[in-house]
Coordinates of C-alpha atoms and ligand atoms in Angstrom, one line a residue:
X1 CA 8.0 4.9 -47.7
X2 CA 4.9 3.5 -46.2
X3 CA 1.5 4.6 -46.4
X4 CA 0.2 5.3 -43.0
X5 CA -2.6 2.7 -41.8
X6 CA -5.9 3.1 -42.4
X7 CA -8.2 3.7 -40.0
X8 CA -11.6 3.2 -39.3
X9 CA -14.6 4.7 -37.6
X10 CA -16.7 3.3 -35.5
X11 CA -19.4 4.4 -32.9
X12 CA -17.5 7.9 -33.2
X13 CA -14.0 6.6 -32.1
X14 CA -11.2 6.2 -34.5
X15 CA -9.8 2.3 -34.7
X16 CA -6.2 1.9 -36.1
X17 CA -7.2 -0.9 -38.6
X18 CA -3.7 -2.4 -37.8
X19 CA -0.6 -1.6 -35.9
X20 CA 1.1 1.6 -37.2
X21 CA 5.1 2.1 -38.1
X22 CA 6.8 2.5 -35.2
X23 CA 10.0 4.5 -34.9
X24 CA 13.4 3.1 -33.7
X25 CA 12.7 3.8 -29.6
X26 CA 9.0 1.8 -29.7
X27 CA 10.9 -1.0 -31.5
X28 CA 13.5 -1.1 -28.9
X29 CA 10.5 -2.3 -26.5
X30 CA 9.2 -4.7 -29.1
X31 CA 9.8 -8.8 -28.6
X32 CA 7.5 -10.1 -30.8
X33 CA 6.1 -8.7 -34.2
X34 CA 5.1 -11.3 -36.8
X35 CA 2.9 -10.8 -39.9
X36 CA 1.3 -14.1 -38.0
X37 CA 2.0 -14.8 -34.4
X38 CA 0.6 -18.1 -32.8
X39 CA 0.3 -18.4 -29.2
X40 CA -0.1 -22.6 -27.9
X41 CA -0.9 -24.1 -24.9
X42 CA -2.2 -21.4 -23.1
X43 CA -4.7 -21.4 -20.1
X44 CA -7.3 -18.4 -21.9
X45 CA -9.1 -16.1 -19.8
X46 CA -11.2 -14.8 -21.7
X47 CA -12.4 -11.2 -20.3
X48 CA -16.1 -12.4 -20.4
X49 CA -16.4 -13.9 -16.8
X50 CA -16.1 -17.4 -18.7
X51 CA -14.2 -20.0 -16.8
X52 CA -10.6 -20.3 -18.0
X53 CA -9.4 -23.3 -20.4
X54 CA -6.5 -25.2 -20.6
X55 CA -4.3 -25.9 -23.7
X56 CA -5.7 -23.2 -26.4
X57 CA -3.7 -21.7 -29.8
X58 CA -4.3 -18.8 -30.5
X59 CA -4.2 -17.3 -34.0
X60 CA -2.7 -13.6 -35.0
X61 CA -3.0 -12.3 -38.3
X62 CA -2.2 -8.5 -38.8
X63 CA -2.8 -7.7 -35.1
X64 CA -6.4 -9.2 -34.8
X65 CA -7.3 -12.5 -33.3
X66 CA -7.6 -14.9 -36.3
X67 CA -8.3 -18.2 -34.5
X68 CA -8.5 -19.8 -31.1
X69 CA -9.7 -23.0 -30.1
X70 CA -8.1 -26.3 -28.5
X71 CA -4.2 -26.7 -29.7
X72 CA -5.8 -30.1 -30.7
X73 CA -8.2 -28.5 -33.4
X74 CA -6.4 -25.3 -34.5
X75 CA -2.9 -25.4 -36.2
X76 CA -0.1 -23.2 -36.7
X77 CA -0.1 -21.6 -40.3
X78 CA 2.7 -22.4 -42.7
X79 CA 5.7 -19.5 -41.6
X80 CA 4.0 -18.4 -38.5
X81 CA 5.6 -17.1 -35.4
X82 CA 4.9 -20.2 -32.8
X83 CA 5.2 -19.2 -28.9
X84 CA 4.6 -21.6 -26.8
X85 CA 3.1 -20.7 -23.2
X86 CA 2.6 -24.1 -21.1
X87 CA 2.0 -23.6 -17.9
X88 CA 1.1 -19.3 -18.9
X89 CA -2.2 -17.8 -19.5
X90 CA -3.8 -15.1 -21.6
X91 CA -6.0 -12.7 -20.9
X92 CA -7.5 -9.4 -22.6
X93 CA -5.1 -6.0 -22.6
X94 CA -6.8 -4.1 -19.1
X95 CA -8.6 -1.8 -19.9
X96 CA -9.4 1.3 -17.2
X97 CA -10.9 4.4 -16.9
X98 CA -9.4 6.4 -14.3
X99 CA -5.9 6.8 -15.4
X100 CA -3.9 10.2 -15.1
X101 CA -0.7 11.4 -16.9
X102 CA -0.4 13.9 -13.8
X103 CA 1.1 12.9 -10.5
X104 CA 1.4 15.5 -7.2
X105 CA 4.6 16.2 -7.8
X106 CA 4.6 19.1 -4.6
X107 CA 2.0 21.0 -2.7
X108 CA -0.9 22.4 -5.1
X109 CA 1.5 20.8 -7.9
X110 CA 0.7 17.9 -10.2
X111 CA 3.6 17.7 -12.7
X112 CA 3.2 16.1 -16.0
X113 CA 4.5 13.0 -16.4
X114 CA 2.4 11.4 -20.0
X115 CA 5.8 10.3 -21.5
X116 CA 7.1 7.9 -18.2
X117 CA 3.3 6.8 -17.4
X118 CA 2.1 5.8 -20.9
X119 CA 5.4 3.2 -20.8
X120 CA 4.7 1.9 -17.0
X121 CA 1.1 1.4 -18.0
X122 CA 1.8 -0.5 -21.1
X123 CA 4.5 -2.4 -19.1
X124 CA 1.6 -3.0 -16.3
X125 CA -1.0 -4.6 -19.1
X126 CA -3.3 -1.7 -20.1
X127 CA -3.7 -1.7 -23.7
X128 CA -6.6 0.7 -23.5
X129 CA -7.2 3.4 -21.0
X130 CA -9.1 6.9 -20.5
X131 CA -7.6 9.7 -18.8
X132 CA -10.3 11.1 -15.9
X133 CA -9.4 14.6 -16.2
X134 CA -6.3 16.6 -17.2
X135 CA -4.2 19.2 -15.5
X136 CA -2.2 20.6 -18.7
X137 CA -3.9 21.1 -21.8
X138 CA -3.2 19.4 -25.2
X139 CA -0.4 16.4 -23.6
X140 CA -3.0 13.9 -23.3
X141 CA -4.1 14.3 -27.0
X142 CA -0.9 14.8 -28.2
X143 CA 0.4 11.5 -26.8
X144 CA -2.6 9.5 -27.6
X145 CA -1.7 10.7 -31.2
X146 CA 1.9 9.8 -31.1
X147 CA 1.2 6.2 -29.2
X148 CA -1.9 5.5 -32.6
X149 CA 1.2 6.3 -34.9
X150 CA 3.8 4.1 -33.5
X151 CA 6.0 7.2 -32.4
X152 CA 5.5 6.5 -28.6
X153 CA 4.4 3.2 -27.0
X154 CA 1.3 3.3 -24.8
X155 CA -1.9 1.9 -24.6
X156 CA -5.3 3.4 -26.7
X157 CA -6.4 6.8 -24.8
X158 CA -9.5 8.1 -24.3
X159 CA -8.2 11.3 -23.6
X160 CA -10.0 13.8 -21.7
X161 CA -10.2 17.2 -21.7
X162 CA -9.2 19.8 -18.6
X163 CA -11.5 19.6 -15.5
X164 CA -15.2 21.1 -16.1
X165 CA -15.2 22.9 -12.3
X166 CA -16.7 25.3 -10.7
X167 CA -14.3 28.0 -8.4
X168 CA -11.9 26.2 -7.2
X169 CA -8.4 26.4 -5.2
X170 CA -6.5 24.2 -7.7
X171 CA -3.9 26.0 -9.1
X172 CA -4.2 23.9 -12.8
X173 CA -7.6 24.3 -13.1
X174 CA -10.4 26.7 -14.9
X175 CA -13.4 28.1 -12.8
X176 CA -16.2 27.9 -15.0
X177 CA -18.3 31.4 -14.6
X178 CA -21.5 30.0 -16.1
X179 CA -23.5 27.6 -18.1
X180 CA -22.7 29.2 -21.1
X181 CA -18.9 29.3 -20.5
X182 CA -19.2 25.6 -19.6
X183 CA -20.7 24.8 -23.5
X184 CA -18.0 26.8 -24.5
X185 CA -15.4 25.2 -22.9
X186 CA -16.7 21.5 -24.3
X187 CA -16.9 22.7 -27.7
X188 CA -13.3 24.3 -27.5
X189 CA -12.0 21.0 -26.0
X190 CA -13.7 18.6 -28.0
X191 CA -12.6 20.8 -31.6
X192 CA -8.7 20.3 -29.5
X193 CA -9.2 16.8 -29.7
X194 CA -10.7 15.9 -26.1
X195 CA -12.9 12.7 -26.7
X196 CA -14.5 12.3 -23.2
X197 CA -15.1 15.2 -20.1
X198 CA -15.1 15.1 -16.4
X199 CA -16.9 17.6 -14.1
X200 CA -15.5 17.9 -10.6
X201 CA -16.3 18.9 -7.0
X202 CA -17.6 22.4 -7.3
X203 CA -19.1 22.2 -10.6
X204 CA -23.5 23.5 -10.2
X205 CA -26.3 21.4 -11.5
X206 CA -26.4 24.5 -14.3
X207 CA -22.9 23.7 -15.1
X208 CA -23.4 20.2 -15.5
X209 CA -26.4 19.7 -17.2
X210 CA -24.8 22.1 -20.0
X211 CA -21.9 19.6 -20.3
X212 CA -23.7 17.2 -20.3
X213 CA -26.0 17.9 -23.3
X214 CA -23.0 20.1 -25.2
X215 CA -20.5 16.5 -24.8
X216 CA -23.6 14.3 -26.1
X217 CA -24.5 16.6 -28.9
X218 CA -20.9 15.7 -30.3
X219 CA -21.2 11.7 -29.3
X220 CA -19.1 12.1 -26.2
X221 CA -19.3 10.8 -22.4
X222 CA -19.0 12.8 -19.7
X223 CA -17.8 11.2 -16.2
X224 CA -17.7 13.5 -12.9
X225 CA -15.8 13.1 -9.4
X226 CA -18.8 15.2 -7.7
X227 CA -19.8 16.8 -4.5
X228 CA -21.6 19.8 -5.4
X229 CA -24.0 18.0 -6.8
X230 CA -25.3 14.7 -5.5
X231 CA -25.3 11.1 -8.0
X232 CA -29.0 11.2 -8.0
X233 CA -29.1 14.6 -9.4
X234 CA -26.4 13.8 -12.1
X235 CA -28.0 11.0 -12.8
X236 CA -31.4 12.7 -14.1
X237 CA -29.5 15.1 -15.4
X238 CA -27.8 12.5 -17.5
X239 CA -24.2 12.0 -16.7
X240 CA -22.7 8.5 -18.0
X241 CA -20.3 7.5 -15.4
X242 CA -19.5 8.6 -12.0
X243 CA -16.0 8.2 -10.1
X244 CA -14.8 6.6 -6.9
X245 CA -17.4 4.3 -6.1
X246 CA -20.0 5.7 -3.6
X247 CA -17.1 7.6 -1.6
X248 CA -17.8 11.4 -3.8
X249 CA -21.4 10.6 -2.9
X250 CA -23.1 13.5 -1.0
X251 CA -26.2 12.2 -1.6
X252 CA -26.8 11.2 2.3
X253 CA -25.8 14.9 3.9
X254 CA -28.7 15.7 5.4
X255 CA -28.4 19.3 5.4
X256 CA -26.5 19.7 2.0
X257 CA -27.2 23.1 0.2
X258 CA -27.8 22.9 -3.5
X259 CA -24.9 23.4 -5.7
X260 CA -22.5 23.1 -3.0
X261 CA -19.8 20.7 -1.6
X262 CA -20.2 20.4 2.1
X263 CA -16.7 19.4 1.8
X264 CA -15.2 15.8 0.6
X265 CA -15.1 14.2 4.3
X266 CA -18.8 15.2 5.2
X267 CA -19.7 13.7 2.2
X268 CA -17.3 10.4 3.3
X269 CA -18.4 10.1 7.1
X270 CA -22.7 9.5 6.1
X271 CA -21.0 7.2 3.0
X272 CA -19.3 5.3 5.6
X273 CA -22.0 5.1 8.1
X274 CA -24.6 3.9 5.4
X275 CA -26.0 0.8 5.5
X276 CA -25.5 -1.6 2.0
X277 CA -28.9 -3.4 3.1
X278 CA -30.8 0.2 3.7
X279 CA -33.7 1.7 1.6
X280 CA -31.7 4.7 1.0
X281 CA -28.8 3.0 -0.4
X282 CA -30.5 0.3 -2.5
X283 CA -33.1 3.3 -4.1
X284 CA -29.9 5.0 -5.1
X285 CA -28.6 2.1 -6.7
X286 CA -31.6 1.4 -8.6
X287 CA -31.3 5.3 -9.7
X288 CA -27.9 4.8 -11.3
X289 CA -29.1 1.2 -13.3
X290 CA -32.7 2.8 -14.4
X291 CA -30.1 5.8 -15.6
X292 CA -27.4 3.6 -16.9
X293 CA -24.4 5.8 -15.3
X294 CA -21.9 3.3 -14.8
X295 CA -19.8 3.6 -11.6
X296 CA -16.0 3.6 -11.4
X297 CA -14.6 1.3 -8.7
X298 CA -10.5 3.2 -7.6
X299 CA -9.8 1.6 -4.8
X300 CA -5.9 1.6 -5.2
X301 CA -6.3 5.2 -4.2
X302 CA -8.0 4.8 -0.8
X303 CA -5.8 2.2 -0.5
X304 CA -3.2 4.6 0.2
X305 CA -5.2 6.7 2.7
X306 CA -6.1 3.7 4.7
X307 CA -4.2 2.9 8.2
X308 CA -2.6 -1.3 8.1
X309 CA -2.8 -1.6 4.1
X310 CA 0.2 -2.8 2.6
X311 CA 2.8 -0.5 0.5
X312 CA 1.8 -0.4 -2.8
X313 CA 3.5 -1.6 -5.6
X314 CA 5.9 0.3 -7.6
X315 CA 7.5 2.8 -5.7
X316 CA 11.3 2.0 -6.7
X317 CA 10.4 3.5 -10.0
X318 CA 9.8 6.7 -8.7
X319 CA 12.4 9.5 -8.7
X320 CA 13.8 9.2 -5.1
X321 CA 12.5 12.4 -3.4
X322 CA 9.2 11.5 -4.4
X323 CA 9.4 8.0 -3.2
X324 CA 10.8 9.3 0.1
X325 CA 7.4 11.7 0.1
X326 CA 5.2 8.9 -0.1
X327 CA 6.9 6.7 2.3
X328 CA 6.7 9.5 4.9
X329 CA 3.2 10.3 4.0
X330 CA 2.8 6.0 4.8
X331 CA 4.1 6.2 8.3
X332 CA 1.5 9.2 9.1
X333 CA -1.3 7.4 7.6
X334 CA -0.1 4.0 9.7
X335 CA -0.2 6.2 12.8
X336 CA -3.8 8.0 12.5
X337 CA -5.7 6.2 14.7
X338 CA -8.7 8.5 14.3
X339 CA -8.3 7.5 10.0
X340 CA -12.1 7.5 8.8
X341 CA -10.9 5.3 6.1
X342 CA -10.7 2.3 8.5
X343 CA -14.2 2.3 8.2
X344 CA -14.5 4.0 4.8
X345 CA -12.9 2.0 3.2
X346 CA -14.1 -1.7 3.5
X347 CA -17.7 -0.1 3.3
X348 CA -16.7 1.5 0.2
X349 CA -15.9 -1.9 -1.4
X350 CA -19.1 -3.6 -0.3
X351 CA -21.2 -0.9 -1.7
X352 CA -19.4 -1.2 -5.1
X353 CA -20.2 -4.9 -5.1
X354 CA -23.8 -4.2 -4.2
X355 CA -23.8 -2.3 -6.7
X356 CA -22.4 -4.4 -9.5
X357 CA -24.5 -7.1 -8.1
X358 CA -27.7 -5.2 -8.2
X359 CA -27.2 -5.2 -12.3
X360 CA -25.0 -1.7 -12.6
X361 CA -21.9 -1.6 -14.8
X362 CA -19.2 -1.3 -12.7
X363 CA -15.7 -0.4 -14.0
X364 CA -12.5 0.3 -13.0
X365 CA -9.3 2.6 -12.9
X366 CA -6.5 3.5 -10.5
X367 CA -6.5 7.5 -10.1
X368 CA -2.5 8.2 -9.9
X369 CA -3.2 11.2 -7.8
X370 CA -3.8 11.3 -3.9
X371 CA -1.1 11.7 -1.9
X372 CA 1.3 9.7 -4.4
X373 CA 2.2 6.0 -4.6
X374 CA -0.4 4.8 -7.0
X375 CA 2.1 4.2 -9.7
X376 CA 0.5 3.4 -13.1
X377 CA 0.9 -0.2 -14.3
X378 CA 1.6 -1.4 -10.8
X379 CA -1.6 0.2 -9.8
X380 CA -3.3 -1.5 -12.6
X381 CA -2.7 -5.2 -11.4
X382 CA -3.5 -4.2 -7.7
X383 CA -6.8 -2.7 -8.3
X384 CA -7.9 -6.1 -9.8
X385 CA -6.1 -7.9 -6.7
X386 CA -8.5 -5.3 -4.5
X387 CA -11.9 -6.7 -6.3
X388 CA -11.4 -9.6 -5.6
X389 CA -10.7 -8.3 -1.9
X390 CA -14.2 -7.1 -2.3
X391 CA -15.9 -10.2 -3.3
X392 CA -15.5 -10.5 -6.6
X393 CA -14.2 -14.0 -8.0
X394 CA -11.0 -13.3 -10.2
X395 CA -12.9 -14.0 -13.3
X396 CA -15.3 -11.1 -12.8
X397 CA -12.7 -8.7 -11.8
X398 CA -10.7 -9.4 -14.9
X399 CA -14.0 -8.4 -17.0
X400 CA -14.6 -5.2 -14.8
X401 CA -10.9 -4.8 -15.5
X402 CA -11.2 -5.5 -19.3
X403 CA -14.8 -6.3 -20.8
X404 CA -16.7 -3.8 -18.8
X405 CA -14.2 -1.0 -19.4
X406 CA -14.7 -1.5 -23.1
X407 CA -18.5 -1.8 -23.1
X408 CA -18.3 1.8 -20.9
X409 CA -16.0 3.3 -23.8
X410 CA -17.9 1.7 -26.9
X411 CA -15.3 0.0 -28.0
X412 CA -16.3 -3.5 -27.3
X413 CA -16.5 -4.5 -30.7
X414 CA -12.8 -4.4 -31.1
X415 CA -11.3 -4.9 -27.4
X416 CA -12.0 -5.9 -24.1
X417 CA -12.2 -9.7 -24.5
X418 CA -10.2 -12.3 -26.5
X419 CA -12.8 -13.6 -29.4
X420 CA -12.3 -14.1 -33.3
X421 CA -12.3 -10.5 -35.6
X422 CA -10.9 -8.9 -32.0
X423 CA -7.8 -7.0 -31.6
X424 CA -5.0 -9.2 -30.4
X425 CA -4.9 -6.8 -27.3
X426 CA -3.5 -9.5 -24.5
X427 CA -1.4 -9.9 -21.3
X428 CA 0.5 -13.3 -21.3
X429 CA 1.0 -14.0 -17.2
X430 CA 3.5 -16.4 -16.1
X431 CA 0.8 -18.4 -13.5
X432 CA -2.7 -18.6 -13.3
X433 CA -5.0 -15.5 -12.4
X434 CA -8.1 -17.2 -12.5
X435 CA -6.8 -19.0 -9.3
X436 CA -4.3 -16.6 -7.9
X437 CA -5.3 -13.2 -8.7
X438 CA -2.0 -12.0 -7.6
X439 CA -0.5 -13.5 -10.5
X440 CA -2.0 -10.9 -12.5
X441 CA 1.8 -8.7 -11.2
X442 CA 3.7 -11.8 -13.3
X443 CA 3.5 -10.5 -16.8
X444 CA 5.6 -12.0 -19.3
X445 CA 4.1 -9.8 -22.6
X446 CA 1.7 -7.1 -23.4
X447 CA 0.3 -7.3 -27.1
X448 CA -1.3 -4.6 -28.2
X449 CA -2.2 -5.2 -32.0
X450 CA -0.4 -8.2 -31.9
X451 CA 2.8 -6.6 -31.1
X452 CA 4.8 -8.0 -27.9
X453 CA 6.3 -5.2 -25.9
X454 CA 8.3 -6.8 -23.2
X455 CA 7.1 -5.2 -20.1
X456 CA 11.3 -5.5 -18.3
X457 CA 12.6 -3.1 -20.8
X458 CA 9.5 -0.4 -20.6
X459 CA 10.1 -0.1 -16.9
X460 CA 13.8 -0.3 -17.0
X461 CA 13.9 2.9 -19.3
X462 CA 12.2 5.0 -16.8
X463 CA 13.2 3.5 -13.3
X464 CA 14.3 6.1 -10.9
X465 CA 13.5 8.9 -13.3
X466 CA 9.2 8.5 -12.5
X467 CA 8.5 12.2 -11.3
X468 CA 11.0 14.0 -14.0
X469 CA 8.9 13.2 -17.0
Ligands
ZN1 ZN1 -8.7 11.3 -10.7

């Protein structure tokens, strides 16, 4: 019998010093576990916007980065586990913050689907992810447990709690009646095990602003997909992070009523009018850096609303009705002529590299929901291929996909970028991202801890089967 690992705490979030005892199903996933585990000849990425460098060991001693330097310099230990990845590269585990363990499953349905999605993320690189809202309850705690104790593989969660909302038509989700029920409803959460909140379209500046200070009295972050309420009033009422880019902004209705969502596509049709270069635009910007609300970029979402984008990846893992749904919802999005996201779209991506350029924090997720076919993992890799579509080189989207995430969720210390006293969190690619960001779809291995999981086997236990579970 083992004792269980020790853990550690650190800015408020609990560390697994090292990687836990995994039951007989994680192990069946596992290709590489090694007291020490030595990596050579790798091209390293290193998650901090660095360029990359050729021929580097890396050293891994009980799941945290050791060593790494030039293979000429740094030396395998006596009895290690030597890999050798000429012609691969290594980069930092992803880590995103607008993952789901929901999908829409049927109309007004989002069915639960934590135990397929926390494999295909795994499998897709994420080693570290927070779940932007949740439509059930106690799953997304309850798998983050199992994954930090070996019973389940998955990456680290940030799990959230259920939606903070005002009334609402969603069938999964809790009207909030008042300020006072929304401090209730954080405290409850948070003592369930929530460690981060998200407020949503119809929530009042009331509503919020007593999230906000009940989440921060406990040491935890609050995010919000809004409407109701514009940035530039979450922002001085203190918010840390706001969702989808500028496209939830109603900051630019003209005649918005307080505490109330015009509707999602009035809010979308002044976002996609708006000018990058503009006074309006640029004072709102400065807003959200002078705040320090860091803004989540989802483009694989819109992707999927947008006429002439390609198919996303990832579909032939999903159960077949539901792949036939999306494919059918495709052809109707390919047809709209009149599709607002022609526009929408490419203006949201060069407002969130203003943004980012401008000095704000932007991070990343993928936001499984929509009208279906953003399928974790897959959606992962594209959302990094679709910031470089905006403008970004491929080193800087890797760190909004890795460092920045981790600098959002305070965990930086530990993940986010490959460096000495890190966790051996790391994708090994079979090409060369830092050139050809689609390379980031060729993954060979996912450490997390410094434990392989081979990414073929996690998505060959739940092919065909994504929508069941
Ligand atoms: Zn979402």
């Amino acid at each position: 019998m083992t004792a269980r690992p020790a853990a550690i705490l650190l800015g408020g979030v609990l560390l697994a010093q090292q990687p836990p005892q995994f039951n007989a199903t994680v192990r069946g996933f596992i290709k590489v576990d090694a007291p020490v585990v030595v990596l050579t000849n790798a091209r390293l990425i290193d998650g901090t916007g660095t360029p990359a460098k050729g021929n580097q060991t890396l050293v891994i001693r009980n799941g945290d980065i050791a060593e790494v330097g030039d293979a000429a310099r740094v030396k395998p230990p006596e009895g290690a586990t030597v890999i050798d990845l000429t012609g691969k590269s290594v980069m930092p585990g992803i880590v995103m913050v607008h993952e789901h363990l929901y999908y829409p499953t049927g109309p007004q349905v989002y069915g639960q689907l934590g135990e397929s999605f926390v494999r295909l993320y795994l499998a897709g690189g994420v080693t570290t992810m927070r779940t932007a809202g949740n439509t059930n309850g106690v799953m997304d705690f309850k798998l983050r447990q199992l994954i930090d104790q070996g019973q389940q593989p998955g990456p680290a969660i940030d799990a959230t709690a259920p939606y903070l909302n005002g009334p609402n038509t969603f069938l999964q989700m809790h009207d909030l009646k008042d300020a006072d029920d929304a401090r209730r409803q954080v405290d409850y959460w948070a003592d369930m095990g929530a460690t981060s909140f998200k407020a949503y379209m119809q929530i009042t500046r009331d509503q919020l602003r007593a999230s906000i200070e009940e989440a921060h009295k406990r040491g935890l972050k609050i995010t919000g997909h809004l409407c109701s309420v514009t940035y530039a009033e979450a922002a001085d009422l203190g918010i840390d992070n706001l969702e989808h880019g500028f496209l939830a902004s109603t900051d630019f209705v003209t005649d918005k009523k307080p505490d109330t969502c015009p509707g999602q596509p009035v809010g979308q049709r002044t976002i996609a009018a708006l000018d990058e270069h503009g006074e309006p635009f640029k004072a709102l910007v400065k807003k959200l850096i002078d705040k320090h609300v860091a803004l989540t970029s989802t483009l694989t979402v819109f992707e999927t609303l947008t006429p002439g984008r390609p198919k996303p990846p990832g579909l032939d893992v999903l159960l077949p009705d539901l792949r036939q749904n999306f494919e059918q919802a495709y052809q109707r999005t390919s047809q709209n002529q009149q599709s607002l996201y022609s526009t929408l779209f490419p203006k949201g991506m060069r407002l969130e590299y203003a943004f980012a350029k401008a000095g704000g924090l932007l991070i990343a997720g993928t936001d499984p929901t929509g009208g279906g076919g953003v399928v974790p993992g897959y959606s992962n890799q594209r959302q990094i291929e679709l910031l470089v579509e905006a403008g970004f080189t491929p080193l800087e989207a890797i760190k909004i996909a890795t460092l920045n995430g981790a600098t959002y969720l305070g965990r930086e210390a530990r993940v986010g970028s490959i460096a000495i006293g890190k966790q051996a969190d790391l994708v090994v690619i079979d090409g060369d991202p830092s050139k050809t960001i689609s390379d980031v779809r060729k993954i060979d291995t996912v450490f997390k801890q410094g434990v392989g999981f081979d990414p073929t086997k996690l998505i060959e236990s739940v092919s065909g089967k994504v929508g069941l579970w």
